[in-house]
Amino acid sequence: MKRTLAAYEGIVGAAVIHQLRHLGEKLAGCRVIHVNSTRAGGGVAEILDWMVPLMRDLGIDASWEVLEGNSRFFSVTKSIHNGLQGNPLHLGPADWQVYQETNAANAERLRDQLSEADIVVIHDPQPAALLGLCPQRKGKWIWRAHIDVSHPYRPVWKMLRAAVEQYDASIFHMPQFAQALPHPQYLVPPSIDPLSEKNCDLPAAELASVRAEFGLDSQRPLLVQISRFDRFKDPVGVIQAYRMVRKVLPVQLVLAGGGAADDPEGQAVLDEVLEAANADPDIHVLCLPSDAHRTINALQRLADIVIQKSTREGFGLTVTEGLWKGKPVIGGDVGGIRLQVINHQTGFLVNTPEGAAHRVRFLLHHRQRLGEMGDTGRKFVLEHYLLTRHLREYLTLFLALRL
Ligand code: UDP
């Protein structure tokens, strides 16, 4: 059962809910369609899962469509994703043809409803070509980028830009990602749902049972990184940092991830991680199903320190999730992690495994500081990165576009 906005009043206060309802009244009946490329796995699905029901609760006629494609398509779009995050890789005409054809097949299926919608929000590169395939569109179309496009590989961005520049607006997480585009660009960072299975409070017995299930030792410090098995998340770098800490402290490490339907590289990266872990009994590499939200919640709560050592990161919801649970986060000094890890306040920004190991050792040796940073992080999320702020910014953007 999906929650309504009223459920959040106890966390964010009545005034915030009142303000959202007020904005929602002005958009009552407005037909909004979100399109992305996976129903489960990864941050975008995580967000749409609460955003669509809450928009509906506000009286907006919101829905969520998922692009359908085969493995060849998702391998091409993963390359586009990697190219946009800066990897210099070649995509040939045949690749772009697969991209275009899959978008065309989906446009056949979705054209009527997309053309009639008042607002269409297209998430990430996979469905970006749909706009050009719906020439009779009635409403405003927004391209919503969730990835770190601060330093895109130019040939890949140039191809995608041809599709994106036709939009009425685009949304990026932060100013560093904005591009030269002929339309308004809005800056809206993501957020988490504090009442979801992923983030709600959990009873101590449930934490103990997850600890036992994965054979974690309650007497020794635990480091946790939750991430899809993706090279940009640098899981092997986390293992290197763990080994450096291990020389002086008896830490344990959990690297937990799962697949996303639109991410075909997961298995290869998982193999690299297992090789790097080299059967160390204190490195727990967990492959979790995409609905293992409570398990992930518990692992983040069991952690002493949450790690997100990405080398590129659109935002990093896992950082927000860790901070919300009162954990300091040691994160890569990149992309959206910088919006959340305020160096020396809510955690530490690092560039290397050595840097990560240094900060882990510091925090484990300064428990009071660890606790203070955790408290600061939770307050920071309450103020900036809960879904009510995110929803408000979408609603005001929709209103601005419809004027
Ligand atoms: N996640 C999950 N299972 C996994 C790995 C990740 O449910 O095995 C969740 C994670 O808790 C977070 C989201 O997927 O909510 C990942 O979002 P993030 O922005 O950190 O990274 P993305 O995967 O979008 O690059």
Coordinates of C-alpha atoms and ligand atoms in Angstrom, one line a residue:
M1 CA 0.0 0.0 0.0
K2 CA 1.4 3.4 -1.0
R3 CA 1.7 6.1 1.6
T4 CA 0.0 9.5 1.5
L5 CA 1.6 12.8 2.3
A6 CA -0.1 13.0 5.7
A7 CA 2.2 10.2 6.9
Y8 CA 5.2 12.5 6.6
E9 CA 3.8 15.3 8.8
G10 CA 5.5 13.8 11.9
I11 CA 8.9 14.1 10.3
V12 CA 8.8 17.4 8.3
G13 CA 6.0 19.3 10.1
A14 CA 2.5 20.4 9.1
A15 CA 3.5 23.5 7.3
V16 CA 5.6 21.6 4.7
I17 CA 2.6 19.3 4.0
H18 CA 0.3 22.3 3.8
Q19 CA 2.6 24.0 1.3
L20 CA 2.7 20.9 -0.9
R21 CA -1.1 20.6 -0.9
H22 CA -1.4 24.2 -1.8
L23 CA 0.9 23.8 -4.8
G24 CA -0.8 20.5 -5.8
E25 CA -4.2 22.3 -6.0
K26 CA -2.9 24.4 -8.8
L27 CA -1.9 21.2 -10.7
A28 CA -5.1 19.2 -9.9
G29 CA -5.9 16.8 -12.8
C30 CA -2.7 17.7 -14.6
R31 CA -1.5 14.6 -16.6
V32 CA 2.1 13.8 -15.8
I33 CA 4.0 10.8 -17.2
H34 CA 7.4 9.7 -16.0
V35 CA 9.4 7.4 -18.3
N36 CA 12.6 5.6 -17.3
S37 CA 14.2 2.3 -18.2
T38 CA 13.8 0.0 -15.1
R39 CA 11.1 -0.6 -12.6
A40 CA 13.6 -1.8 -9.9
G41 CA 17.2 -1.4 -9.1
G42 CA 19.1 1.9 -9.0
G43 CA 18.3 5.3 -7.8
V44 CA 15.7 6.4 -10.4
A45 CA 13.4 3.5 -9.7
E46 CA 13.8 4.2 -6.0
I47 CA 12.6 7.8 -6.5
L48 CA 9.7 7.1 -8.9
D49 CA 8.4 4.5 -6.5
W50 CA 7.4 7.2 -4.0
M51 CA 7.1 10.2 -6.3
V52 CA 4.3 8.9 -8.5
P53 CA 2.0 7.9 -5.7
L54 CA 2.6 11.1 -3.8
M55 CA 1.9 13.2 -6.9
R56 CA -1.4 11.2 -7.2
D57 CA -2.2 11.9 -3.6
L58 CA -1.9 15.6 -4.5
G59 CA -4.5 15.2 -7.2
I60 CA -2.1 15.1 -10.1
D61 CA -2.9 12.4 -12.7
A62 CA 0.7 11.0 -12.5
S63 CA 1.9 7.7 -14.0
W64 CA 5.1 5.8 -14.6
E65 CA 6.0 4.0 -17.9
V66 CA 9.1 1.8 -18.3
L67 CA 11.0 1.6 -21.6
E68 CA 11.1 -2.0 -23.1
G69 CA 14.3 -3.1 -24.7
N70 CA 16.5 -6.2 -25.3
S71 CA 20.0 -6.9 -24.0
R72 CA 21.6 -5.3 -27.1
F73 CA 19.8 -2.0 -26.4
F74 CA 20.7 -2.0 -22.7
S75 CA 24.3 -2.7 -23.6
V76 CA 24.3 0.3 -25.9
T77 CA 22.6 2.5 -23.3
K78 CA 25.1 1.4 -20.7
S79 CA 27.9 2.5 -23.0
I80 CA 26.1 5.8 -23.5
H81 CA 25.8 6.1 -19.7
N82 CA 29.6 5.4 -19.4
G83 CA 30.4 7.8 -22.1
L84 CA 28.4 10.6 -20.5
Q85 CA 30.2 9.9 -17.3
G86 CA 33.5 10.5 -19.1
N87 CA 34.7 7.1 -20.5
P88 CA 36.1 7.6 -24.0
L89 CA 34.4 4.8 -25.8
H90 CA 33.3 4.4 -29.3
L91 CA 29.6 4.0 -30.3
G92 CA 29.2 3.4 -34.0
P93 CA 26.2 4.0 -36.3
A94 CA 24.9 0.5 -35.7
D95 CA 24.8 1.2 -32.0
W96 CA 22.9 4.5 -32.4
Q97 CA 20.5 2.7 -34.8
V98 CA 19.7 0.1 -32.1
Y99 CA 19.1 3.0 -29.7
Q100 CA 16.8 4.8 -32.1
E101 CA 14.9 1.7 -33.2
T102 CA 14.1 0.7 -29.6
N103 CA 12.9 4.2 -28.8
A104 CA 10.8 4.0 -32.0
A105 CA 9.2 0.7 -30.9
N106 CA 8.4 2.2 -27.5
A107 CA 7.0 5.3 -29.1
E108 CA 4.6 3.1 -31.0
R109 CA 3.4 1.7 -27.7
L110 CA 3.3 4.9 -25.7
R111 CA 2.7 7.7 -28.4
D112 CA -1.0 8.3 -27.7
Q113 CA -0.6 8.8 -24.0
L114 CA 2.7 10.7 -24.2
S115 CA 1.3 13.1 -26.9
E116 CA -1.7 13.8 -24.7
A117 CA 0.1 14.4 -21.4
D118 CA 0.5 17.9 -20.0
I119 CA 4.0 17.1 -18.6
V120 CA 6.3 14.3 -19.7
V121 CA 9.5 13.7 -17.6
I122 CA 12.0 11.5 -19.4
H123 CA 14.6 10.1 -17.0
D124 CA 18.2 9.6 -18.2
P125 CA 19.5 8.9 -21.7
Q126 CA 17.7 5.6 -22.5
P127 CA 14.3 7.0 -23.4
A128 CA 15.6 10.5 -24.5
A129 CA 14.8 9.9 -28.2
L130 CA 11.1 9.5 -27.5
L131 CA 10.4 13.2 -27.8
G132 CA 11.5 13.3 -31.5
L133 CA 9.2 10.3 -32.1
C134 CA 6.1 12.1 -30.8
P135 CA 5.7 15.0 -33.1
Q136 CA 2.1 15.8 -32.2
R137 CA 2.9 16.4 -28.5
K138 CA 0.6 18.6 -26.6
G139 CA 2.4 19.2 -23.3
K140 CA 5.8 20.2 -22.0
W141 CA 8.7 17.7 -22.0
I142 CA 11.5 17.7 -19.5
W143 CA 14.7 15.7 -19.7
R144 CA 15.8 14.7 -16.2
A145 CA 19.5 13.6 -16.0
H146 CA 20.5 11.5 -13.0
I147 CA 24.1 10.9 -13.9
D148 CA 27.3 12.8 -13.5
V149 CA 27.6 14.6 -16.8
S150 CA 30.3 17.1 -15.5
H151 CA 32.9 15.8 -18.0
P152 CA 31.1 13.8 -20.7
Y153 CA 33.0 12.2 -23.5
R154 CA 32.1 14.7 -26.2
P155 CA 31.2 12.5 -29.2
V156 CA 28.7 10.6 -27.0
W157 CA 27.2 13.8 -25.5
K158 CA 27.0 15.3 -29.0
M159 CA 24.8 12.5 -30.2
L160 CA 22.6 12.6 -27.2
R161 CA 22.5 16.4 -27.2
A162 CA 20.7 16.3 -30.6
A163 CA 17.8 14.6 -28.8
V164 CA 18.0 16.5 -25.5
E165 CA 18.0 20.0 -27.1
Q166 CA 14.5 19.6 -28.4
Y167 CA 13.1 19.4 -24.8
D168 CA 11.4 22.3 -23.1
A169 CA 13.6 22.1 -20.1
S170 CA 16.1 19.8 -18.4
I171 CA 16.9 19.1 -14.8
F172 CA 20.4 18.3 -13.4
H173 CA 21.4 17.6 -9.8
M174 CA 24.0 20.4 -9.5
P175 CA 25.5 23.3 -11.4
Q176 CA 28.6 21.4 -12.4
F177 CA 26.4 19.1 -14.6
A178 CA 24.6 21.8 -16.5
Q179 CA 25.3 21.9 -20.2
A180 CA 25.1 24.4 -23.1
L181 CA 21.5 23.7 -24.1
P182 CA 18.9 26.0 -25.8
H183 CA 16.3 25.7 -23.0
P184 CA 16.0 26.4 -19.3
Q185 CA 17.9 24.1 -17.0
Y186 CA 16.8 23.5 -13.4
L187 CA 18.9 22.2 -10.6
V188 CA 17.1 19.7 -8.4
P189 CA 19.0 17.2 -6.3
P190 CA 17.2 13.9 -5.4
S191 CA 16.0 12.8 -2.1
I192 CA 15.0 9.8 0.0
D193 CA 11.7 8.5 1.4
P194 CA 12.2 8.4 5.2
L195 CA 9.3 6.0 5.7
S196 CA 10.2 3.5 3.0
E197 CA 11.4 0.0 3.8
K198 CA 14.9 1.2 2.9
N199 CA 14.9 4.0 5.4
C200 CA 12.4 3.5 8.2
D201 CA 13.4 2.7 11.7
L202 CA 14.0 -1.0 12.4
P203 CA 13.5 -3.0 15.6
A204 CA 16.8 -4.2 17.3
A205 CA 15.7 -7.8 16.8
E206 CA 15.6 -7.4 13.0
L207 CA 19.1 -5.9 13.0
A208 CA 20.3 -8.8 15.1
S209 CA 18.8 -11.2 12.7
V210 CA 20.4 -9.6 9.7
R211 CA 23.7 -9.6 11.5
A212 CA 23.4 -13.3 12.2
E213 CA 22.1 -14.1 8.7
F214 CA 25.3 -12.7 7.1
G215 CA 27.7 -13.9 9.8
L216 CA 28.7 -10.4 10.9
D217 CA 30.6 -10.1 14.2
S218 CA 28.9 -7.6 16.6
Q219 CA 32.2 -7.0 18.4
R220 CA 34.2 -5.6 15.5
P221 CA 33.7 -2.4 13.4
L222 CA 31.8 -2.8 10.2
L223 CA 32.2 -0.8 7.0
V224 CA 29.4 -1.0 4.4
Q225 CA 29.1 0.1 0.8
I226 CA 25.8 -0.6 -0.9
S227 CA 26.0 -0.2 -4.7
R228 CA 25.2 -1.8 -8.0
F229 CA 28.4 -3.7 -9.2
D230 CA 29.6 -0.9 -11.4
R231 CA 33.2 0.2 -11.9
F232 CA 32.3 3.9 -11.2
K233 CA 31.3 2.8 -7.7
D234 CA 34.9 1.5 -7.2
P235 CA 34.2 -1.6 -5.2
V236 CA 37.7 -2.8 -5.7
G237 CA 39.1 0.5 -4.4
V238 CA 37.0 -0.1 -1.3
I239 CA 38.6 -3.5 -0.8
Q240 CA 42.0 -2.0 -1.1
A241 CA 41.1 0.6 1.6
Y242 CA 39.7 -2.2 3.8
R243 CA 43.0 -4.1 3.5
M244 CA 45.0 -1.1 4.6
V245 CA 42.8 -0.6 7.7
R246 CA 42.9 -4.2 8.4
K247 CA 46.6 -4.0 9.1
V248 CA 45.8 -2.0 12.3
L249 CA 42.1 -2.7 13.1
P250 CA 40.0 -5.8 12.9
V251 CA 37.4 -4.4 10.6
Q252 CA 34.8 -6.2 8.5
L253 CA 33.5 -5.1 5.2
V254 CA 30.1 -5.6 3.5
L255 CA 29.9 -4.8 -0.3
A256 CA 26.2 -5.4 -1.1
G257 CA 24.7 -4.9 -4.5
G258 CA 22.3 -6.4 -6.9
G259 CA 21.5 -6.0 -10.5
A260 CA 19.4 -3.4 -12.2
A261 CA 17.4 -4.6 -15.2
D262 CA 19.1 -1.9 -17.4
D263 CA 22.7 -2.6 -16.3
P264 CA 24.3 -5.5 -18.2
E265 CA 27.8 -5.0 -16.8
G266 CA 27.1 -6.2 -13.2
Q267 CA 28.3 -9.8 -13.5
A268 CA 31.7 -8.8 -14.9
V269 CA 32.2 -6.3 -12.2
L270 CA 31.0 -8.8 -9.5
D271 CA 33.7 -11.2 -10.8
E272 CA 36.4 -8.6 -10.4
V273 CA 35.2 -7.9 -6.9
L274 CA 35.2 -11.6 -5.9
E275 CA 38.7 -11.9 -7.3
A276 CA 39.9 -8.9 -5.3
A277 CA 38.2 -10.2 -2.1
N278 CA 40.1 -13.4 -2.5
A279 CA 37.8 -15.4 -0.2
D280 CA 38.6 -13.2 2.8
P281 CA 36.0 -14.3 5.4
D282 CA 35.7 -10.7 6.6
I283 CA 34.7 -9.3 3.2
H284 CA 31.1 -10.1 2.7
V285 CA 30.1 -9.7 -1.0
L286 CA 26.4 -9.9 -1.0
C287 CA 24.2 -10.2 -4.1
L288 CA 20.8 -9.1 -3.0
P289 CA 17.5 -9.2 -4.8
S290 CA 16.1 -5.9 -6.0
D291 CA 13.5 -5.8 -3.3
A292 CA 15.9 -6.4 -0.4
H293 CA 15.2 -3.0 1.0
R294 CA 14.9 -3.9 4.6
T295 CA 18.1 -5.9 4.4
I296 CA 19.9 -2.9 3.0
N297 CA 18.4 -0.7 5.6
A298 CA 19.6 -3.1 8.3
L299 CA 23.1 -3.3 6.9
Q300 CA 23.4 0.5 6.8
R301 CA 22.2 0.7 10.4
L302 CA 24.7 -2.1 11.5
A303 CA 27.5 -0.1 9.9
D304 CA 29.9 2.0 11.9
I305 CA 30.8 3.9 8.8
V306 CA 29.1 4.0 5.4
I307 CA 31.4 4.1 2.4
Q308 CA 30.6 5.4 -1.1
K309 CA 33.9 5.6 -2.9
S310 CA 32.6 6.4 -6.3
T311 CA 34.8 7.9 -9.0
R312 CA 31.8 9.4 -10.8
E313 CA 28.4 9.8 -9.1
G314 CA 25.2 11.5 -10.2
F315 CA 24.0 11.9 -6.6
G316 CA 24.5 8.8 -4.6
L317 CA 21.2 8.0 -2.8
T318 CA 23.2 5.5 -0.8
V319 CA 25.0 8.4 0.8
T320 CA 21.7 10.1 1.8
E321 CA 20.5 6.7 3.1
G322 CA 23.7 6.3 5.3
L323 CA 23.5 9.9 6.6
W324 CA 19.8 9.5 7.5
K325 CA 20.8 6.5 9.6
G326 CA 23.2 8.7 11.6
K327 CA 26.4 7.3 10.0
P328 CA 29.3 9.4 8.8
V329 CA 29.9 8.7 5.1
I330 CA 33.4 8.4 3.5
G331 CA 32.6 9.2 -0.1
G332 CA 34.5 9.8 -3.4
D333 CA 35.1 13.5 -4.0
V334 CA 32.9 13.6 -7.0
G335 CA 29.5 14.6 -8.4
G336 CA 26.5 14.6 -6.1
I337 CA 28.5 13.1 -3.2
R338 CA 29.9 16.6 -2.7
L339 CA 26.4 17.9 -2.1
Q340 CA 26.0 15.6 0.9
V341 CA 29.4 14.8 2.4
I342 CA 30.4 18.1 3.8
N343 CA 34.0 17.4 4.5
H344 CA 34.8 17.0 8.2
Q345 CA 31.1 17.7 9.1
T346 CA 29.0 14.8 7.8
G347 CA 31.9 12.7 6.7
F348 CA 35.0 12.8 4.6
L349 CA 35.6 13.3 0.9
V350 CA 38.4 11.1 -0.5
N351 CA 40.2 10.5 -3.8
T352 CA 42.1 7.3 -3.2
P353 CA 42.0 4.0 -1.3
E354 CA 44.7 5.4 1.0
G355 CA 42.6 8.5 1.7
A356 CA 39.6 6.3 2.5
A357 CA 41.7 4.1 4.8
H358 CA 43.1 7.1 6.6
R359 CA 39.6 8.5 7.3
V360 CA 38.3 5.1 8.4
R361 CA 41.1 4.8 10.9
F362 CA 40.6 8.3 12.2
L363 CA 36.8 7.8 12.8
L364 CA 37.3 4.4 14.4
H365 CA 39.8 5.9 16.8
H366 CA 37.6 9.0 17.5
R367 CA 34.3 7.5 18.4
Q368 CA 32.9 10.7 19.8
R369 CA 33.6 12.5 16.5
L370 CA 32.1 9.6 14.6
G371 CA 28.9 10.0 16.6
E372 CA 28.8 13.8 16.2
M373 CA 29.3 13.6 12.4
G374 CA 26.5 11.0 12.2
D375 CA 24.1 13.4 14.1
T376 CA 25.1 16.3 11.8
G377 CA 24.5 14.1 8.7
R378 CA 21.0 13.1 9.8
K379 CA 20.0 16.7 10.4
F380 CA 21.5 17.7 7.1
V381 CA 19.3 15.2 5.3
L382 CA 16.2 16.3 7.2
E383 CA 16.8 19.8 6.0
H384 CA 17.8 19.2 2.4
Y385 CA 17.3 15.7 1.1
L386 CA 13.9 14.3 2.0
L387 CA 11.2 13.7 -0.6
T388 CA 9.1 16.7 0.5
R389 CA 11.7 19.2 -0.7
H390 CA 12.1 17.3 -3.9
L391 CA 8.4 17.2 -4.6
R392 CA 8.1 20.9 -3.9
E393 CA 10.7 21.7 -6.5
Y394 CA 9.1 19.5 -9.1
L395 CA 5.7 21.0 -8.5
T396 CA 7.0 24.6 -8.8
L397 CA 8.9 23.6 -12.0
F398 CA 5.7 22.1 -13.5
L399 CA 3.8 25.3 -12.6
A400 CA 6.5 27.4 -14.2
L401 CA 6.5 25.4 -17.4
R402 CA 2.7 25.5 -17.7
L403 CA 2.4 29.3 -17.3
Ligands
UDP1 N1 20.2 -0.4 -4.1 C1 19.5 -1.5 -3.9 N2 20.0 -2.7 -4.0 C2 21.3 -2.9 -4.4 C3 22.1 -1.7 -4.7 C4 21.5 -0.5 -4.6 O1 18.3 -1.4 -3.5 O2 21.7 -4.0 -4.5 C5 19.6 0.9 -4.0 C6 20.3 1.8 -3.0 O3 19.9 1.6 -1.7 C7 19.9 3.2 -3.5 C8 19.8 3.0 -5.0 O4 19.6 1.6 -5.2 O5 18.6 3.5 -3.0 C9 21.1 3.4 -5.7 O6 21.0 4.8 -6.0 P1 22.4 5.6 -6.1 O7 22.0 7.0 -6.4 O8 23.2 5.4 -4.9 O9 23.1 4.9 -7.4 P2 22.7 4.5 -8.8 O10 22.5 3.0 -8.7 O11 21.4 5.2 -9.2 O12 23.9 4.8 -9.7

